[in-house]
mmCIF file of C-alpha atoms and ligand atoms in Angstrom:
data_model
loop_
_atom_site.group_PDB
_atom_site.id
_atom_site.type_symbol
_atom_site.label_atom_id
_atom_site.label_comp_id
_atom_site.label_asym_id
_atom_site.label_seq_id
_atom_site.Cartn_x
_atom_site.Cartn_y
_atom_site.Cartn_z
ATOM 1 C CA UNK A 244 0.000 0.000 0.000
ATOM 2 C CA UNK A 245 3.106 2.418 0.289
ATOM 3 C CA UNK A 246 2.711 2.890 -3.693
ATOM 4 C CA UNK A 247 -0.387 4.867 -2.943
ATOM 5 C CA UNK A 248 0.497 6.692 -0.114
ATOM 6 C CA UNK A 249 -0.096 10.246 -0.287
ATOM 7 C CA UNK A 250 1.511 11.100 3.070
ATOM 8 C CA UNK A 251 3.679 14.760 2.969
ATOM 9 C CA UNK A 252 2.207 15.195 -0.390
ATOM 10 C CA UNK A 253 0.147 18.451 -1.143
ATOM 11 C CA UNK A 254 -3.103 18.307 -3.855
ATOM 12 C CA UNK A 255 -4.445 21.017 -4.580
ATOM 13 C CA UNK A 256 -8.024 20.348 -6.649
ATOM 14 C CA UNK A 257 -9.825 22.647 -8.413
ATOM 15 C CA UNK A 258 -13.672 23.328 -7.816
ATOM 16 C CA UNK A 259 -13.218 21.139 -5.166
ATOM 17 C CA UNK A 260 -16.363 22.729 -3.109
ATOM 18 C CA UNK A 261 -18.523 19.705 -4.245
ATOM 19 C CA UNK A 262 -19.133 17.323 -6.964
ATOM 20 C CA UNK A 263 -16.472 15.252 -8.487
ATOM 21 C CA UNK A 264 -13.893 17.575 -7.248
ATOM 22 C CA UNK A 265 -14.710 16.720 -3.518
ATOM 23 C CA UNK A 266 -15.183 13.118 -3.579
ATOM 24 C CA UNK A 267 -12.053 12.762 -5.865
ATOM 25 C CA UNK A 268 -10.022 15.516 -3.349
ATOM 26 C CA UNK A 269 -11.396 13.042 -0.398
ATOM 27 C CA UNK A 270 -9.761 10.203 -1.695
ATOM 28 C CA UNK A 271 -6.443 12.222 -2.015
ATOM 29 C CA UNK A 272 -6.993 13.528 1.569
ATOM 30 C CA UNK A 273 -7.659 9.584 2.979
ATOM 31 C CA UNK A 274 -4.872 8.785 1.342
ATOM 32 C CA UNK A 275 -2.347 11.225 3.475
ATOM 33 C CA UNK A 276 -2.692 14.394 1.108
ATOM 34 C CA UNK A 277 -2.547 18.075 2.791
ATOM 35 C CA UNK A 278 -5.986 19.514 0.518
ATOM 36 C CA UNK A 279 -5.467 23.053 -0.933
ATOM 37 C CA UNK A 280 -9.496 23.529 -1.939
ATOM 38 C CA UNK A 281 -10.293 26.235 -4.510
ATOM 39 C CA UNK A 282 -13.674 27.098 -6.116
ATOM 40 C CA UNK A 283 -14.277 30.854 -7.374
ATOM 41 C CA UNK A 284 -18.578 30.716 -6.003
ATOM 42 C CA UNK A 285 -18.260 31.979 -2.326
ATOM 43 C CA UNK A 286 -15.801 32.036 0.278
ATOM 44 C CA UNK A 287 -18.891 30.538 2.252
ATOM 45 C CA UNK A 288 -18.498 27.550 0.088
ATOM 46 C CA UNK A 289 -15.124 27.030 0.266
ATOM 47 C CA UNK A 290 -15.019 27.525 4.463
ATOM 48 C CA UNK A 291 -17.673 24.741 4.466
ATOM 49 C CA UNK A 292 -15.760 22.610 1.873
ATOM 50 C CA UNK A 293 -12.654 22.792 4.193
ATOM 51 C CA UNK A 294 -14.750 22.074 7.428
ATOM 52 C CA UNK A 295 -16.018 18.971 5.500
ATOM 53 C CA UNK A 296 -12.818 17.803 4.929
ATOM 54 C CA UNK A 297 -11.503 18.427 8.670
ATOM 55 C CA UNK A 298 -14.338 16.551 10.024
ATOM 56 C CA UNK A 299 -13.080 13.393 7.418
ATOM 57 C CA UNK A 300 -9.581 13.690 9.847
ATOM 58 C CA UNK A 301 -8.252 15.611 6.661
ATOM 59 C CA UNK A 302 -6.124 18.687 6.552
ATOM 60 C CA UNK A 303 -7.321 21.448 4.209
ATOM 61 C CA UNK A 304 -6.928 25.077 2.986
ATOM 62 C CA UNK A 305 -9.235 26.999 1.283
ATOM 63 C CA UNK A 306 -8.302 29.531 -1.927
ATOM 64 C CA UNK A 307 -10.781 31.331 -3.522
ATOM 65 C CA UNK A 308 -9.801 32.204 -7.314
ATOM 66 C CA UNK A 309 -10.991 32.024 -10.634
ATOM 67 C CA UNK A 310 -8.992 29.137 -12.929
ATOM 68 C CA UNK A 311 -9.664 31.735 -15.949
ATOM 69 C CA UNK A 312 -8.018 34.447 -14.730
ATOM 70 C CA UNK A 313 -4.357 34.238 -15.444
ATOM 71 C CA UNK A 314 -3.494 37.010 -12.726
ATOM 72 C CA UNK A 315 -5.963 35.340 -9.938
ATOM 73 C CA UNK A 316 -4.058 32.214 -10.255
ATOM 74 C CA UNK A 317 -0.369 33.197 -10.581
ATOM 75 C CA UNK A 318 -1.372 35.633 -7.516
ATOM 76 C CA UNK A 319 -2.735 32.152 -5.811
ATOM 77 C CA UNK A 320 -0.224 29.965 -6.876
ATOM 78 C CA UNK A 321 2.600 32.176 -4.972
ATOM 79 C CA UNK A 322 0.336 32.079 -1.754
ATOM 80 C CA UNK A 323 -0.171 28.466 -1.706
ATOM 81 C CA UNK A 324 3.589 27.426 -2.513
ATOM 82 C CA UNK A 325 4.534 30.078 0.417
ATOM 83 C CA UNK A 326 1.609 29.502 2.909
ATOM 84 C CA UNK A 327 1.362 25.631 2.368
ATOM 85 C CA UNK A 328 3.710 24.390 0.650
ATOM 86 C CA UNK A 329 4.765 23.130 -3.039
ATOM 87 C CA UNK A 330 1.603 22.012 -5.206
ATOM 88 C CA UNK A 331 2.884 18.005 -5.576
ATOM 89 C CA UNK A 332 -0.168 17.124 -6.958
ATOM 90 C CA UNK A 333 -2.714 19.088 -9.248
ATOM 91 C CA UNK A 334 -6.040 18.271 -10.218
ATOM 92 C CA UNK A 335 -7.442 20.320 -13.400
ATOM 93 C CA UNK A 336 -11.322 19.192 -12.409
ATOM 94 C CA UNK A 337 -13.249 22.857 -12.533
ATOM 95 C CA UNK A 338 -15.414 22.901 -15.064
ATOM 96 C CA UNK A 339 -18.901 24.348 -16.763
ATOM 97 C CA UNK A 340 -21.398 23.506 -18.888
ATOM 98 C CA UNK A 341 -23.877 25.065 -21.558
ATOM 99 C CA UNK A 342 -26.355 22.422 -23.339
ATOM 100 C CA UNK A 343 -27.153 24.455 -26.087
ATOM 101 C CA UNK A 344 -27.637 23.361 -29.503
ATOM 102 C CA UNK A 345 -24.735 24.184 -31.537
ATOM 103 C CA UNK A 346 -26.498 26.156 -33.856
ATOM 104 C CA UNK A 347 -28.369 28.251 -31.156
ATOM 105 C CA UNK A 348 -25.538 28.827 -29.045
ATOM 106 C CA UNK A 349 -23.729 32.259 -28.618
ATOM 107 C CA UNK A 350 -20.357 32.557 -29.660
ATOM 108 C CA UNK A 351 -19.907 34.177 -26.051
ATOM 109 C CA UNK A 352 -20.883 31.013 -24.850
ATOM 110 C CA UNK A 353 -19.060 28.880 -26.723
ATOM 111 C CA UNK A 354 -15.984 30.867 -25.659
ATOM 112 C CA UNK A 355 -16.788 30.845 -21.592
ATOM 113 C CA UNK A 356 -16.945 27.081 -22.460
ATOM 114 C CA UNK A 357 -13.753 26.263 -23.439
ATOM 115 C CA UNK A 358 -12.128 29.491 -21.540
ATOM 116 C CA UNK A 359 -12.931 27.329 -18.121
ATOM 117 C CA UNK A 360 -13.141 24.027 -19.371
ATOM 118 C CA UNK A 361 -9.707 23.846 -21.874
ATOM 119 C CA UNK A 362 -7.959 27.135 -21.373
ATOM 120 C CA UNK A 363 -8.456 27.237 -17.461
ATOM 121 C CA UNK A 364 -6.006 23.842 -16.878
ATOM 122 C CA UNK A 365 -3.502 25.347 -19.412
ATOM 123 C CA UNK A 366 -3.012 27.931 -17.244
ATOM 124 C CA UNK A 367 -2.860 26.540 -13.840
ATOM 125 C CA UNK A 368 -0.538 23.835 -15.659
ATOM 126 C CA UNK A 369 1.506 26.340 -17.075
ATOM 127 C CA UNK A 370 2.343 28.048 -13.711
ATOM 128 C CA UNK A 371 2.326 25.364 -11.177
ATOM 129 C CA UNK A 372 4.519 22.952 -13.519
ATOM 130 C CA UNK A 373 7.635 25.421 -12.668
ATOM 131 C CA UNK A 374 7.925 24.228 -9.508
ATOM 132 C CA UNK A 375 7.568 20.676 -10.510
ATOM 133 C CA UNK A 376 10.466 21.256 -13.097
ATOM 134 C CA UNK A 377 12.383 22.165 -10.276
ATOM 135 C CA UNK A 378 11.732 19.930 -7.785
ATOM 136 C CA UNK A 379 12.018 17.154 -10.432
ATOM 137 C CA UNK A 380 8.953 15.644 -9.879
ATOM 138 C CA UNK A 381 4.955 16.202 -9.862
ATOM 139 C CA UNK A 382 1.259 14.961 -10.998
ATOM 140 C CA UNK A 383 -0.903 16.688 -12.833
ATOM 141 C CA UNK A 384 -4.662 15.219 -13.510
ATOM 142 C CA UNK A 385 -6.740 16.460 -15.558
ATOM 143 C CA UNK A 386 -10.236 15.952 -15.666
ATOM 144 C CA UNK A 387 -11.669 14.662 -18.923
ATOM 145 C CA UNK A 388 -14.876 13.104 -19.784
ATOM 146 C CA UNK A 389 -17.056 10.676 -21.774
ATOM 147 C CA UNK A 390 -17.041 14.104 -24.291
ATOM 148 C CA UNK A 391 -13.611 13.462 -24.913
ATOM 149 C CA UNK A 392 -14.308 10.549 -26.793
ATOM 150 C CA UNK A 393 -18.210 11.010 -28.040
ATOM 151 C CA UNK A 394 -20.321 13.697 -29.242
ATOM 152 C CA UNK A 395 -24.251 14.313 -27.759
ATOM 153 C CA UNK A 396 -26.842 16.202 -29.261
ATOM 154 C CA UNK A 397 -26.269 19.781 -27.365
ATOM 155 C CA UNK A 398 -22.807 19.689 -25.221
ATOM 156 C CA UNK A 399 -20.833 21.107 -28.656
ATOM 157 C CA UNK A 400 -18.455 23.419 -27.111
ATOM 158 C CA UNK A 401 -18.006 20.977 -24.067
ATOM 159 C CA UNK A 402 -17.197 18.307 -26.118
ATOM 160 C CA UNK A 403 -14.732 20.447 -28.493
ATOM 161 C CA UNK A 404 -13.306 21.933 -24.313
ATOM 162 C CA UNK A 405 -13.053 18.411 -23.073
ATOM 163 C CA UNK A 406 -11.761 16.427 -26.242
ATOM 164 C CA UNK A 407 -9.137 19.579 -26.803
ATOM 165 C CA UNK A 408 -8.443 18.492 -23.185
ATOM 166 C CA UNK A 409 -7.449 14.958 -23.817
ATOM 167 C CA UNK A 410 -5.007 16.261 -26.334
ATOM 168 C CA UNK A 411 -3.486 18.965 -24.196
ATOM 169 C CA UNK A 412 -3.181 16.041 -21.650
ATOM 170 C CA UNK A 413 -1.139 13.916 -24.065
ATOM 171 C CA UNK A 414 1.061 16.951 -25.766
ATOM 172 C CA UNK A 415 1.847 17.780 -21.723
ATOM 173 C CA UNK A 416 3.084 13.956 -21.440
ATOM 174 C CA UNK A 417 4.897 14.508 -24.341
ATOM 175 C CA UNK A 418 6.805 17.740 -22.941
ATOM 176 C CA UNK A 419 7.148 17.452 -19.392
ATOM 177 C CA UNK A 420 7.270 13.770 -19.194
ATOM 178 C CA UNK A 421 11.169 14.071 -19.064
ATOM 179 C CA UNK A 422 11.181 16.153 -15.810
ATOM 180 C CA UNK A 423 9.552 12.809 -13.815
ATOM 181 C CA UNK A 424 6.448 14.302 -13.959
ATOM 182 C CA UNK A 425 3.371 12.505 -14.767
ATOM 183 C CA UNK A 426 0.203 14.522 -16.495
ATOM 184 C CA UNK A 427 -2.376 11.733 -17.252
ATOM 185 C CA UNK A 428 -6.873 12.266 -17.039
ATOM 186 C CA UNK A 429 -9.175 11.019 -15.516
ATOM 187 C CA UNK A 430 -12.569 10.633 -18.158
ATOM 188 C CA UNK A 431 -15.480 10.387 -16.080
ATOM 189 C CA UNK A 432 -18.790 8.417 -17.339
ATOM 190 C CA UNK A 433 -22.362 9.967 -16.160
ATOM 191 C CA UNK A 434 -22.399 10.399 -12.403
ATOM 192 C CA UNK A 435 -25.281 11.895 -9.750
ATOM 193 C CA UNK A 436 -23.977 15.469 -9.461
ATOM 194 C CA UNK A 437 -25.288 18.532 -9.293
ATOM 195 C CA UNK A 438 -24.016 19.262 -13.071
ATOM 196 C CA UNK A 439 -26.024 16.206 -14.360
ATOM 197 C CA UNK A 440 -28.921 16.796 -12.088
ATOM 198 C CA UNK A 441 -31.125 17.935 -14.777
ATOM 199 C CA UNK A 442 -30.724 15.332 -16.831
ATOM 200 C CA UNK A 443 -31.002 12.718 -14.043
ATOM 201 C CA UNK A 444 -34.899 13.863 -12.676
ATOM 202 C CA UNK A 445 -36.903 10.915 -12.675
ATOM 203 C CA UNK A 446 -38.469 10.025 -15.709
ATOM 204 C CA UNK A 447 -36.457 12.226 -18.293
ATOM 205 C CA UNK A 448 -35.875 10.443 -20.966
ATOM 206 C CA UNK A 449 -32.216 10.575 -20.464
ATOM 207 C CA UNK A 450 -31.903 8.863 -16.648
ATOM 208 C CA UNK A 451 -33.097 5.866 -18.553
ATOM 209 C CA UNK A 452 -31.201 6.243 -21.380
ATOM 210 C CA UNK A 453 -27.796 6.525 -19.318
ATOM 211 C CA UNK A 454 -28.621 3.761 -17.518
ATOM 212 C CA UNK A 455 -29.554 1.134 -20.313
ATOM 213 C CA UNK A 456 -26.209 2.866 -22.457
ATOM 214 C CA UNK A 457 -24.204 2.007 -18.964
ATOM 215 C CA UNK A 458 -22.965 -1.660 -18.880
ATOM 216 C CA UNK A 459 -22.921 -0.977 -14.942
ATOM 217 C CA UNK A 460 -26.667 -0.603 -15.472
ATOM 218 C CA UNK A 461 -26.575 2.782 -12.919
ATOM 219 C CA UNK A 462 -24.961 6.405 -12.691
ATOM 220 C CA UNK A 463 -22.098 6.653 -11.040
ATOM 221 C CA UNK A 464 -21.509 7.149 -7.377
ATOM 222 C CA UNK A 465 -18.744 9.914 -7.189
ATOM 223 C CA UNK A 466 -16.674 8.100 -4.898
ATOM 224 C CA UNK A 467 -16.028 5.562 -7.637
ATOM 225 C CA UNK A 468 -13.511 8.452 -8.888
ATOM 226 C CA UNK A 469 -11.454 8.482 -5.643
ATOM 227 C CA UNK A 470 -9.769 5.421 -6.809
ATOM 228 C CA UNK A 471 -8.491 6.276 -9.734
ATOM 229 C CA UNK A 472 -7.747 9.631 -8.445
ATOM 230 C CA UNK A 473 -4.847 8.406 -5.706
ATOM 231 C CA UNK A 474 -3.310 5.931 -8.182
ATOM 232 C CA UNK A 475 -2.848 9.142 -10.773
ATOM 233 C CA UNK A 476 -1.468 10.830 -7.915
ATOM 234 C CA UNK A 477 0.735 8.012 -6.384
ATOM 235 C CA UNK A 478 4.015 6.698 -7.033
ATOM 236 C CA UNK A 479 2.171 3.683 -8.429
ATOM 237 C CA UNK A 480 1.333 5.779 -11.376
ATOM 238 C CA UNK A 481 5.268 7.151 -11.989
ATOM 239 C CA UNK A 482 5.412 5.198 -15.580
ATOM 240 C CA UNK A 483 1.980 6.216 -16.940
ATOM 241 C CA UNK A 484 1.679 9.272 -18.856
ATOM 242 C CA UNK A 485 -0.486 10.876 -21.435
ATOM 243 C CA UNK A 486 -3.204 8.377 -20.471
ATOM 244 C CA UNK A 487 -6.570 8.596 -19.653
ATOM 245 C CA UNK A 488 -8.334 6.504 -17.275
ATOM 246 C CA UNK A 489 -11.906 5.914 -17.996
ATOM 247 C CA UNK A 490 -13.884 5.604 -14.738
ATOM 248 C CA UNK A 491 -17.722 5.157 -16.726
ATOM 249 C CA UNK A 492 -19.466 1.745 -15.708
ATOM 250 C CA UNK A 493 -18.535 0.334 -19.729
ATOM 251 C CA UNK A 494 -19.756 2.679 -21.557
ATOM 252 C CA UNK A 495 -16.988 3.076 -24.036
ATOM 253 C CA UNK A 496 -16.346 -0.131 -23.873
ATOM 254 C CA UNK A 497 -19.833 -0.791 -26.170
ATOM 255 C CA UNK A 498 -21.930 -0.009 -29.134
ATOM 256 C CA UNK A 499 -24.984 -0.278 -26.434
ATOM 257 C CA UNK A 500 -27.989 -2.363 -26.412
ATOM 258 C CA UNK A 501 -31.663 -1.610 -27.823
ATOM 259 C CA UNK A 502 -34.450 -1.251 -25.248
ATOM 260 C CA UNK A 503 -35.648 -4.434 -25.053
ATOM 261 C CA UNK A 504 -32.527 -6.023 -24.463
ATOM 262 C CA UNK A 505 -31.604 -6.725 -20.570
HETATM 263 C C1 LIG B 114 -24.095 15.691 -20.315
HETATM 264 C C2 LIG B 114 -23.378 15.404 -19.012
HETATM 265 C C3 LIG B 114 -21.965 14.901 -19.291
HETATM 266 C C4 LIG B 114 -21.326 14.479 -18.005
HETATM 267 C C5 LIG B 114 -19.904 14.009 -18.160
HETATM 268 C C6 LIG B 114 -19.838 12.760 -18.968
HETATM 269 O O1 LIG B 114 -24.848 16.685 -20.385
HETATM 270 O O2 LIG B 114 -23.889 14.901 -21.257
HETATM 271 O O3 LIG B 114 -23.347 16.549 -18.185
HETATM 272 O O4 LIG B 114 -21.262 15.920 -19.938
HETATM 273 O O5 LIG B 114 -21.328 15.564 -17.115
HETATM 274 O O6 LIG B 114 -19.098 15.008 -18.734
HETATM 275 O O7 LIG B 114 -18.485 12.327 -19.013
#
């Protein structure tokens, strides 16, 4: 179990107030991870976030910035490496989404799409990466998804964010790879979160849908990320790189079923 111990090691998770980004910053944190939580909402939100984690027995500190903003985060960055500690770890999970069809959607939405959802972990990349260059050695995860692979009828821009993502992951493999550090993804199938909420109300047409595509047979639970989260962010993960790890119940491992089939 010492190839997945976390222990001295500090993560620091983007939108890590809920969702994904908590449960997958949980498992870092139960596996010996210090927790620097960010989300850009409320300071509220993040003081709660941090109290969550502290009652889990895990030690956290809360930044409010906004991954967009180039000058937020370099301003951020600086604090965290000199009030915590250096960023061993980062997870690239904050994210939006606009379901829009394509040719409805605004151009200005298009862009705030793939600003936070492909831009956004260039930039925190770009400047925490120094100090993994450095130090010779780091993680960097970035949060994919099931639209990094497939299209769906109104998620364009996310798709074209999160499939640009998958790329940027491997072309970071392919440039920092040589300073031992590891940039891999994790690609997320459908889970219950407050993003896919409305999609997931009982009886829209798409809870059923997901759940007959889903070899699994259910949404995900999002502490079936936490997993896959600590081996991409332990030393058992020190040869992988460029790769993304699929945590989705099957579903891209098949063409699906029709209705009737069990
Ligand atoms: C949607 C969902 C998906 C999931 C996830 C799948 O509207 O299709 O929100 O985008 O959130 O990204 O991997």
């Amino acid at each position: 179990m010492e190839l997945f111990n976390l222990k001295g090691k500090i993560a620091l998770v983007t939108g890590s107030t809920h969702g994904l980004g908590m449960a997958m910053a949980k498992g870092l944190g139960k596996a010996g991870a210090t927790l620097v939580v960010n989300g850009n909402s409320s300071q509220q939100k993040i003081d709660d976030a941090v109290k969550h984690f502290e009652r889990e027995g895990i030690k956290a500190v809360g930044y409010r910035f906004n991954v967009a903003d180039e000058a937020q985060v370099i301003e951020a960055i600086g604090k965290i490496q000199s009030e915590v500690g250096p960023i061993d770890i980062l997870v690239n999970n904050a994210g939006i989404i606009k379901r829009t069809p394509l040719e409805e959607m605004e151009v200005a939405d298009f862009k705030e799409v793939i600003d936070i959802d492909l831009v956004s972990p260039f930039i925190m990349s770009k400047h925490v990466v120094k100090g993994m260059m450095a130090r010779k050695q780091g993680k960097i995860i970035n949060i994919c998804s099931m639209m990094s692979e497939l299209g769906r009828n109104t998620v364009g821009a996310y798709a074209a964010a999160k499939g640009g993502l998958k790329m940027l992951t491997q072309n970071m493999a392919t440039e920092w790879a040589k300073h031992n550090i590891q940039i891999n993804g994790i690609g997320p199938g459908y889970f219950a979160t407050s993003q896919t909420a409305p999609i997931r109300v009982e009886g829209h047409p798409f809870n059923e849908f997901i759940v007959n595509r889903t070899p699994a047979a259910k949404w995900g639970d999002p502490n079936d990320l936490a997993g896959a989260a600590i081996f991409l962010a332990s030393r058992a993960s020190d040869f992988v790189n460029g790769h993304i790890l699929y945590v989705d119940g099957g579903i891209l491992a098949t063409i699906g079923k029709p209705s009737n089939e069990t």
